[in-house]
Coordinates of C-alpha atoms in Angstrom, one line a residue:
M336 CA 78.9 81.1 110.4
S337 CA 77.2 77.9 112.3
D338 CA 73.1 79.5 113.3
S339 CA 71.1 77.1 113.6
N340 CA 72.8 75.8 116.9
P341 CA 74.1 79.3 118.4
A342 CA 74.7 77.0 121.7
R343 CA 77.8 75.3 120.8
T344 CA 80.5 77.8 122.9
S345 CA 84.4 77.6 121.6
P346 CA 87.1 75.6 124.3
T347 CA 89.7 77.2 126.5
D348 CA 93.0 76.0 125.2
A349 CA 93.8 73.5 128.0
D350 CA 90.2 71.9 127.4
L351 CA 90.9 72.4 123.4
L352 CA 95.2 70.2 124.5
A353 CA 93.2 67.8 126.7
A354 CA 90.7 66.8 123.9
V355 CA 93.5 66.6 121.4
T356 CA 95.2 64.7 123.4
T357 CA 92.8 62.0 124.5
A358 CA 91.6 61.8 120.8
Q359 CA 95.0 60.4 119.9
A360 CA 94.1 57.8 121.6
S361 CA 91.9 56.7 118.8
V362 CA 93.8 58.0 116.1
P363 CA 97.4 57.9 116.8
Q364 CA 99.2 59.9 114.1
G365 CA 96.5 61.0 112.7
P366 CA 95.8 64.2 110.3
A367 CA 94.3 67.4 112.1
K368 CA 91.3 67.4 110.3
K369 CA 90.3 63.0 111.5
I370 CA 91.2 64.2 114.8
A371 CA 89.2 67.5 114.8
A372 CA 86.8 65.0 113.7
A373 CA 86.5 63.4 116.7
I374 CA 86.9 65.8 119.1
S375 CA 83.7 66.9 117.6
A376 CA 81.5 63.5 117.8
V377 CA 83.1 63.2 121.5
H378 CA 81.7 67.1 122.2
P379 CA 78.9 68.3 120.0
D380 CA 78.8 71.6 122.3
W381 CA 82.0 73.0 121.4
F382 CA 83.0 75.0 117.8
V383 CA 86.6 73.1 117.1
A384 CA 88.8 74.3 113.9
E385 CA 91.0 72.1 111.8
K386 CA 93.4 74.7 112.3
R387 CA 93.5 74.9 116.3
V388 CA 94.1 71.3 116.2
R389 CA 97.2 71.3 113.7
Q390 CA 98.7 74.1 115.5
I391 CA 98.4 71.3 119.0
L392 CA 99.5 69.2 116.6
R393 CA 102.7 71.6 114.9
T394 CA 104.1 71.8 118.9
Q395 CA 103.4 67.9 119.4
R396 CA 104.9 66.8 116.6
G397 CA 108.2 67.9 115.9
G398 CA 108.3 71.4 116.6
E399 CA 111.8 71.6 116.8
D400 CA 113.5 72.8 113.8
A401 CA 117.2 71.4 113.2
A402 CA 118.2 73.2 116.5
G403 CA 115.5 71.6 119.0
A404 CA 114.6 75.1 119.4
V405 CA 110.6 75.4 119.2
I406 CA 109.5 76.4 116.2
T407 CA 107.0 79.1 116.7
T408 CA 105.7 81.0 113.6
P409 CA 104.4 78.3 111.7
V410 CA 104.3 77.3 108.5
P411 CA 102.1 78.4 105.2
P412 CA 99.3 76.2 104.5
A413 CA 100.5 74.9 100.7
T414 CA 98.8 76.2 97.6
T415 CA 95.2 76.0 97.1
T416 CA 93.5 76.2 93.8
S417 CA 89.5 76.5 95.5
P418 CA 88.6 79.6 97.0
S419 CA 86.5 77.8 99.4
A420 CA 89.2 75.8 100.7
E421 CA 91.0 77.9 102.3
E422 CA 91.6 79.0 106.2
N423 CA 94.0 81.5 106.5
G424 CA 93.9 84.0 104.0
G425 CA 93.7 84.5 100.3
A426 CA 91.6 82.9 97.6
G427 CA 92.1 81.6 94.3
T428 CA 95.4 80.7 93.2
E429 CA 96.4 83.3 95.9
P430 CA 98.6 81.3 98.8
P431 CA 96.9 82.0 101.7
A432 CA 98.0 84.6 104.0
N433 CA 101.7 84.3 104.8
P434 CA 104.1 83.3 107.1
K435 CA 104.9 86.2 109.0
R436 CA 101.6 86.1 109.1
R437 CA 102.8 83.4 110.9
R438 CA 104.5 86.2 111.3
R439 CA 104.0 86.7 108.2
G440 CA 106.3 87.7 106.0
K441 CA 108.0 91.0 104.5
G442 CA 111.1 89.9 103.3
K443 CA 112.5 92.1 100.1
T444 CA 111.2 95.5 99.3
K445 CA 112.0 98.2 97.7
Q446 CA 113.5 101.1 100.5
D447 CA 111.2 104.3 99.7
Q448 CA 112.5 107.8 100.2
A449 CA 111.2 108.1 103.6
T450 CA 111.6 111.8 104.5
S451 CA 110.6 113.3 101.4
G452 CA 107.2 111.5 101.0
E453 CA 107.9 110.2 97.4
G454 CA 107.1 106.4 96.1
P455 CA 109.8 103.9 96.7
W456 CA 113.1 103.6 94.7
T457 CA 113.8 102.6 91.6
T458 CA 116.8 101.1 89.6
E459 CA 117.8 104.5 88.7
D460 CA 117.7 106.4 92.0
R461 CA 120.9 107.4 93.9
D462 CA 123.4 107.4 90.8
G463 CA 122.3 103.4 90.9
Q464 CA 123.1 102.2 93.9
N465 CA 122.0 99.1 94.8
P466 CA 119.9 98.9 91.7
V467 CA 117.0 96.7 91.2
P468 CA 116.4 94.2 88.4
P469 CA 113.0 96.1 86.3
D470 CA 111.6 93.2 85.7
A471 CA 112.2 92.1 89.5
L472 CA 108.9 90.9 91.0
Y473 CA 108.8 91.2 95.0
P474 CA 106.9 93.2 98.0
I475 CA 107.4 97.5 98.3
S476 CA 107.2 98.7 101.4
Q477 CA 108.0 102.3 102.4
L478 CA 109.0 103.6 106.3
N479 CA 107.0 103.7 108.8
Q480 CA 107.8 107.5 109.9
E481 CA 104.6 107.5 112.5
L482 CA 107.1 104.3 114.6
Q483 CA 108.8 104.7 117.5
V484 CA 110.6 101.7 118.0
G485 CA 111.1 102.4 121.8
E486 CA 107.3 101.9 123.2
W487 CA 108.2 97.8 122.4
T488 CA 111.8 97.7 122.8
K489 CA 115.6 99.4 123.5
K490 CA 117.4 96.8 122.0
A491 CA 116.7 97.6 118.5
E492 CA 115.1 99.8 116.1
V493 CA 114.5 100.0 112.1
R494 CA 117.2 99.8 109.1
V495 CA 116.7 100.3 105.7
F496 CA 119.2 98.8 103.7
D497 CA 119.4 98.7 100.0
G498 CA 116.9 99.0 96.8
M499 CA 115.7 95.0 96.8
K500 CA 115.6 94.0 100.6
G501 CA 114.2 97.1 102.1
K502 CA 114.0 98.0 106.3
G503 CA 114.3 95.5 108.9
L504 CA 114.9 95.3 112.6
V505 CA 118.9 95.3 113.8
A506 CA 120.2 94.9 117.1
L507 CA 121.2 98.3 119.5
E508 CA 122.8 95.4 121.5
D509 CA 124.2 92.6 122.3
I510 CA 121.4 90.2 123.0
A511 CA 121.2 86.8 125.3
E512 CA 119.7 83.5 123.9
G513 CA 116.0 83.6 125.4
E514 CA 116.0 86.4 126.2
V515 CA 113.0 88.3 125.2
I516 CA 113.4 91.7 123.2
W517 CA 109.7 92.8 122.6
K518 CA 106.3 91.9 124.1
E519 CA 103.1 93.3 121.4
D520 CA 99.4 94.0 121.2
P521 CA 98.2 93.3 117.8
F522 CA 97.2 96.3 115.5
I523 CA 94.0 94.6 113.9
Y524 CA 92.7 91.1 115.1
C525 CA 91.1 89.3 112.1
P526 CA 91.0 85.1 114.6
D527 CA 90.3 82.2 113.0
W528 CA 86.8 81.0 112.5
D529 CA 85.7 79.2 115.3
I530 CA 86.4 82.0 117.4
Q531 CA 84.9 84.7 115.2
E532 CA 81.6 82.1 115.2
A533 CA 82.4 82.8 119.0
Q534 CA 82.2 85.8 118.7
A535 CA 79.6 86.3 117.0
V536 CA 77.3 85.3 119.5
G537 CA 78.6 87.2 122.4
L538 CA 81.0 84.0 124.0
R539 CA 84.2 86.3 123.5
C540 CA 85.3 89.5 123.3
A541 CA 84.5 91.3 120.0
N542 CA 88.1 93.1 120.0
C543 CA 90.7 90.1 122.2
A544 CA 88.8 87.4 121.3
L545 CA 88.5 86.9 125.5
P546 CA 86.0 84.1 126.8
L547 CA 83.1 86.0 127.9
P548 CA 81.4 85.7 130.7
S549 CA 84.9 87.6 132.2
P550 CA 85.7 87.1 135.7
R551 CA 86.8 90.7 136.1
S552 CA 83.2 92.1 135.2
P553 CA 80.0 91.4 133.1
P554 CA 80.0 91.9 129.4
I555 CA 78.8 95.2 127.7
P556 CA 77.2 94.3 124.6
C557 CA 76.5 96.2 121.0
P558 CA 73.6 98.9 121.5
S559 CA 72.4 98.0 118.1
Q560 CA 72.3 93.9 119.1
C561 CA 74.3 92.9 116.3
G562 CA 75.2 90.1 118.6
L563 CA 78.8 91.5 119.7
S564 CA 80.3 92.1 123.2
W565 CA 83.3 93.2 124.6
C566 CA 84.9 92.1 127.6
N567 CA 85.5 95.5 129.3
R568 CA 84.7 99.3 129.1
L569 CA 88.9 99.7 127.1
C570 CA 88.4 97.0 125.1
H571 CA 84.9 98.1 123.7
A572 CA 86.4 101.7 123.3
R573 CA 89.7 100.4 121.7
S574 CA 87.1 99.5 118.7
K575 CA 84.2 101.7 119.0
N576 CA 84.8 103.6 116.0
A577 CA 85.5 100.4 113.5
H578 CA 83.0 99.0 114.5
A579 CA 80.1 100.9 113.9
F580 CA 81.9 100.0 110.3
L581 CA 81.1 96.9 110.8
C582 CA 77.9 96.6 112.5
L583 CA 75.1 94.3 111.6
G584 CA 72.6 97.1 113.6
Q585 CA 74.6 100.7 112.3
N586 CA 75.7 99.5 109.3
H587 CA 73.7 96.4 107.6
G588 CA 75.3 97.3 104.0
S589 CA 78.4 95.3 105.3
T590 CA 76.5 92.7 106.0
P591 CA 76.8 90.6 102.5
L592 CA 80.2 91.2 102.7
L593 CA 80.8 89.7 105.9
D594 CA 78.8 86.8 104.2
F595 CA 81.5 86.8 101.5
V596 CA 84.3 86.5 104.3
R597 CA 82.7 83.6 105.8
T598 CA 82.0 82.1 102.9
E599 CA 85.4 81.4 101.1
K600 CA 87.5 81.4 104.9
W601 CA 88.8 84.9 103.3
I602 CA 90.8 86.1 106.6
A603 CA 93.1 88.3 104.6
L604 CA 89.6 89.9 103.1
G605 CA 87.9 90.3 106.7
A606 CA 91.6 91.7 107.4
L607 CA 91.7 94.5 105.2
A608 CA 87.8 95.2 106.1
R609 CA 88.8 95.7 109.5
V610 CA 91.6 98.2 108.9
V611 CA 89.7 100.0 106.6
A612 CA 86.6 100.2 109.4
L613 CA 89.2 101.6 111.7
L614 CA 91.2 104.0 109.4
L615 CA 87.7 106.0 108.8
G616 CA 86.3 105.2 111.6
E617 CA 89.4 107.3 113.5
W618 CA 88.8 109.5 110.7
A619 CA 85.2 110.3 110.9
A620 CA 86.2 110.8 115.0
A621 CA 88.8 113.0 114.7
G622 CA 85.9 116.1 113.5
A623 CA 85.8 118.4 110.9
D624 CA 89.4 118.9 111.2
G625 CA 90.4 115.3 111.1
K626 CA 92.5 114.1 108.4
L627 CA 93.1 110.5 107.3
G628 CA 96.1 110.5 106.1
E629 CA 98.7 112.1 108.9
G630 CA 97.7 109.5 112.4
K631 CA 100.1 106.7 112.8
D632 CA 97.5 103.8 111.6
W633 CA 97.4 105.4 108.1
S634 CA 101.9 105.5 108.1
M635 CA 101.2 101.8 109.5
F636 CA 99.2 100.6 106.6
R637 CA 100.9 102.3 103.9
S638 CA 104.8 101.8 105.6
L639 CA 102.9 97.4 104.8
A640 CA 105.3 96.2 103.0
G641 CA 102.5 94.2 99.7
L642 CA 102.5 92.7 96.3
S643 CA 99.2 93.1 94.4
L644 CA 97.6 90.0 94.3
K645 CA 96.9 90.3 90.5
E646 CA 101.1 90.3 90.0
R647 CA 101.6 87.8 93.3
V648 CA 99.9 84.6 91.1
K649 CA 102.4 85.4 88.6
V650 CA 105.3 83.5 90.0
L651 CA 102.7 80.4 90.9
P652 CA 103.3 77.4 88.6
N653 CA 100.4 76.8 85.5
W654 CA 99.0 80.3 87.1
Q655 CA 96.7 81.1 84.1
T656 CA 95.0 77.7 83.9
T657 CA 92.7 80.1 86.6
A658 CA 93.6 83.3 85.9
L659 CA 89.7 84.0 85.2
A660 CA 88.5 82.5 88.2
D661 CA 90.8 84.2 90.0
Q662 CA 89.7 87.4 88.9
Q663 CA 85.9 87.1 89.1
L664 CA 86.6 86.1 92.9
W665 CA 88.8 89.6 93.0
R666 CA 85.8 91.5 90.8
R667 CA 83.5 90.4 93.1
A668 CA 85.1 90.5 96.3
H669 CA 85.8 94.6 95.6
K670 CA 82.1 95.6 94.3
L671 CA 81.0 93.8 98.4
F672 CA 83.8 96.0 100.0
V673 CA 83.5 99.1 98.3
E674 CA 79.3 98.2 99.2
A675 CA 80.2 97.9 102.5
L676 CA 82.3 101.3 103.0
D677 CA 82.2 103.1 101.0
K678 CA 79.5 103.9 98.0
R679 CA 76.0 102.1 98.4
T680 CA 72.9 101.4 96.1
N681 CA 70.4 101.2 97.6
T682 CA 69.8 105.3 98.6
D683 CA 68.9 104.8 103.0
S684 CA 71.2 102.9 104.0
A685 CA 74.3 105.4 101.2
K686 CA 72.8 107.9 103.9
K687 CA 73.6 105.6 107.0
L688 CA 76.6 105.4 105.6
H689 CA 77.1 109.0 105.3
K690 CA 76.2 109.4 108.2
L691 CA 78.8 106.9 109.6
K692 CA 81.7 108.6 108.0
K693 CA 80.1 112.5 109.5
N694 CA 79.5 113.2 106.2
K695 CA 82.9 113.9 105.3
N696 CA 84.4 112.7 102.0
L697 CA 87.3 111.2 101.6
P698 CA 90.7 113.0 99.7
P699 CA 90.5 111.8 96.4
A700 CA 93.8 110.5 96.9
I701 CA 93.2 108.4 99.3
H702 CA 89.8 107.2 98.2
E703 CA 91.6 106.0 95.3
E704 CA 95.0 104.1 97.4
L705 CA 91.6 102.6 99.7
F706 CA 88.7 102.3 97.1
S707 CA 90.5 101.9 93.6
Y708 CA 90.5 97.8 92.2
D709 CA 94.1 98.4 92.4
G710 CA 94.3 99.9 95.4
F711 CA 92.1 96.7 97.1
L712 CA 94.1 93.9 95.3
L713 CA 97.4 95.8 96.9
G714 CA 95.8 95.8 100.6
L715 CA 94.8 92.1 100.2
G716 CA 98.4 91.5 99.7
K717 CA 99.6 93.5 102.0
M718 CA 97.2 91.8 104.2
S719 CA 98.3 88.2 102.7
L720 CA 102.0 89.1 104.0
N721 CA 102.0 90.9 107.1
L722 CA 99.4 88.7 109.0
E723 CA 100.8 86.2 111.9
S724 CA 99.0 82.7 111.8
H725 CA 96.4 83.6 114.3
G726 CA 95.0 86.4 111.6
A727 CA 97.3 89.1 113.9
L728 CA 98.7 92.4 112.5
Y729 CA 101.2 94.0 114.4
R730 CA 103.6 97.3 114.0
L731 CA 107.6 95.8 115.3
H732 CA 106.8 93.1 113.9
S733 CA 105.8 93.3 110.4
H734 CA 109.5 94.8 110.0
L735 CA 111.3 90.8 111.3
N736 CA 112.6 90.3 108.0
H737 CA 113.4 85.9 106.1
S738 CA 116.5 84.0 106.9
C739 CA 116.1 80.0 107.0
S740 CA 118.6 79.9 109.5
P741 CA 116.2 82.7 111.7
N742 CA 118.2 83.8 114.9
V743 CA 114.6 85.7 116.6
S744 CA 111.2 83.2 117.5
V745 CA 108.1 84.7 117.6
Q746 CA 105.8 83.0 120.6
H747 CA 102.1 82.8 120.8
P748 CA 100.9 82.8 125.1
L749 CA 97.9 81.1 125.5
L750 CA 94.6 82.9 123.9
D751 CA 92.9 82.8 127.3
T752 CA 95.0 83.9 129.6
Q753 CA 96.9 87.2 126.3
P754 CA 94.6 87.4 124.2
A755 CA 96.9 87.7 120.4
K756 CA 100.1 89.3 121.7
I757 CA 102.6 87.9 121.0
S758 CA 106.6 88.0 122.1
V759 CA 110.0 87.8 120.2
V760 CA 112.4 85.4 121.5
A761 CA 116.2 85.1 120.7
K762 CA 117.1 82.0 119.8
R763 CA 120.5 82.4 120.0
P764 CA 122.8 85.1 121.4
I765 CA 122.3 87.7 119.2
A766 CA 125.3 90.9 118.3
R767 CA 125.0 94.5 118.0
G768 CA 124.6 95.5 114.4
E769 CA 123.0 92.0 113.5
E770 CA 119.2 92.0 111.9
L771 CA 117.2 90.3 113.7
M772 CA 115.7 87.7 111.1
V773 CA 112.6 84.5 111.8
T774 CA 111.8 82.8 108.8
Y775 CA 108.7 82.2 107.0
V776 CA 109.1 78.6 106.0
N777 CA 109.6 75.9 107.6
P778 CA 113.2 75.6 107.9
R779 CA 113.2 71.7 108.2
N780 CA 112.4 71.0 104.5
S781 CA 114.9 71.0 101.6
L782 CA 116.3 73.9 100.1
K783 CA 114.4 73.3 97.3
K784 CA 111.4 73.5 99.3
R785 CA 111.9 76.4 101.4
R786 CA 113.3 78.3 98.1
R787 CA 109.8 77.5 95.8
E788 CA 107.9 78.3 98.9
L789 CA 109.2 81.5 99.7
K790 CA 108.9 82.5 95.7
E791 CA 105.1 81.8 95.5
W792 CA 104.9 84.1 98.4
G793 CA 107.2 87.3 95.9
F794 CA 110.2 86.7 97.4
G795 CA 112.3 85.8 95.1
E796 CA 115.2 82.8 95.6
C797 CA 116.4 83.2 98.6
Q798 CA 120.1 84.0 99.3
C799 CA 120.5 83.6 102.7
E800 CA 123.6 82.1 104.6
R801 CA 122.2 78.8 104.9
C802 CA 120.7 78.9 101.6
L803 CA 124.0 79.3 100.2
E804 CA 126.4 76.9 101.8
E805 CA 123.6 74.3 100.7
E806 CA 123.5 75.4 97.1
K807 CA 127.3 75.3 97.4
A808 CA 127.5 71.8 98.8
R809 CA 124.7 70.4 96.9
E810 CA 126.9 71.4 93.5
G811 CA 127.4 68.1 91.7
K812 CA 124.9 66.0 93.0
E813 CA 122.0 64.1 92.0
G814 CA 118.6 66.3 92.4
D815 CA 116.4 65.5 95.8
D816 CA 113.9 62.6 94.4
E817 CA 111.3 63.3 96.3
D818 CA 110.9 67.1 95.7
D819 CA 111.5 66.0 92.2
L820 CA 108.1 64.1 92.2
E821 CA 106.9 66.1 93.9
D822 CA 107.1 69.6 91.0
E823 CA 105.9 67.0 89.0
L824 CA 102.5 65.5 90.6
R825 CA 102.7 69.6 91.5
G826 CA 102.9 70.3 87.6
F827 CA 100.5 68.1 86.9
L828 CA 97.8 69.6 89.3
G829 CA 98.4 72.5 87.9
V830 CA 98.6 73.8 91.8

């Protein structure tokens, strides 16, 4: 956070777009970093995040797929070995929070025995039906028994496929090209850093991130004077319970964790903290008879596709070279996470946290799932795989699987007019019974590059129709020199 210059403001999307257009005159076809620097030089009073500039440039420069349709789901950033260099989530050798994060991604998943409440299928389940290779590495998910698809759309339903692919969304009727299938508000929202900085000094709503003051009502500041404000009573009510656990005034023990999130620019960790704060806040507000583990929010969290970070890094080239640094970073993050939301070493601080929890203790099984080291790494994996590019997590959208020839796109309205709401739109005519699919990678990339990026997210080798057709067409042909050179460089650099 830039505490030294709190007077700076976050530009509206319209203002930033105009500034990018002006800057391009002096930096034609320049990278986002140089254009952001040029804008900051002209507007020193602005918070300008390189990522917001990059999103605008992506739309302007070839934001179309091979069919000419606008790509509304951005491409996940390249893997990095430096956690502090990541903007969008993940740390160490973990790739930043995923494509479907773009939507986020949730491709390959195990199918769970939904009605019984038992764990996911294994290779021996169902008499060997749809066997899963015992050494297969891919995300695991469960069905969300509390999900009511009809709250968003009558045009689709959740369907479970097989042991490897898991769940997805299927059309219940014919859908025309360009038709909006559903619109959705986020389950939680952990926005880009320039927006978070504006929120921290009361320039944007702490819930929906709209600029403050709102033309409709005066802002509602946090009573504990943590610096956050809300644009109206509805936004305040929606985040009140969760906010208490991450409020610097009510839960000062959360300060080291939030500082760490900002320092490492770790969106996935920030999002996980918000989800757990939401669960704890609702559990505490439920009173003496309230139970964590029975509500729709808990079902939402548990159902998300996830792959533990310690498993996920194993699919990355030369992951052993950074394994020790990764583990040290994860241990540090876990310690801060537990200190902020579970157990304090400081007695007075521990009493305040216990008071926020209404002096109740979590059931042991749920405590293990939320706060154990393994549960923490799985939770981070869930956030990384499911967060959209702008840091939001969605209930229904998180069910969309991947195809390199997607039939739906995810559109993001301007933040200043419709905060974080997405629209899922048909890219072409979709027949009844057809699965709804987005792309987790840039569909304009080569077969080899698309498959490599998906593997690095733990999704295995893509077997979509397009990939199989391109694979067949390449049989007997020489490899792609550019891809081979990139592989050689990645191997040399250890990334």
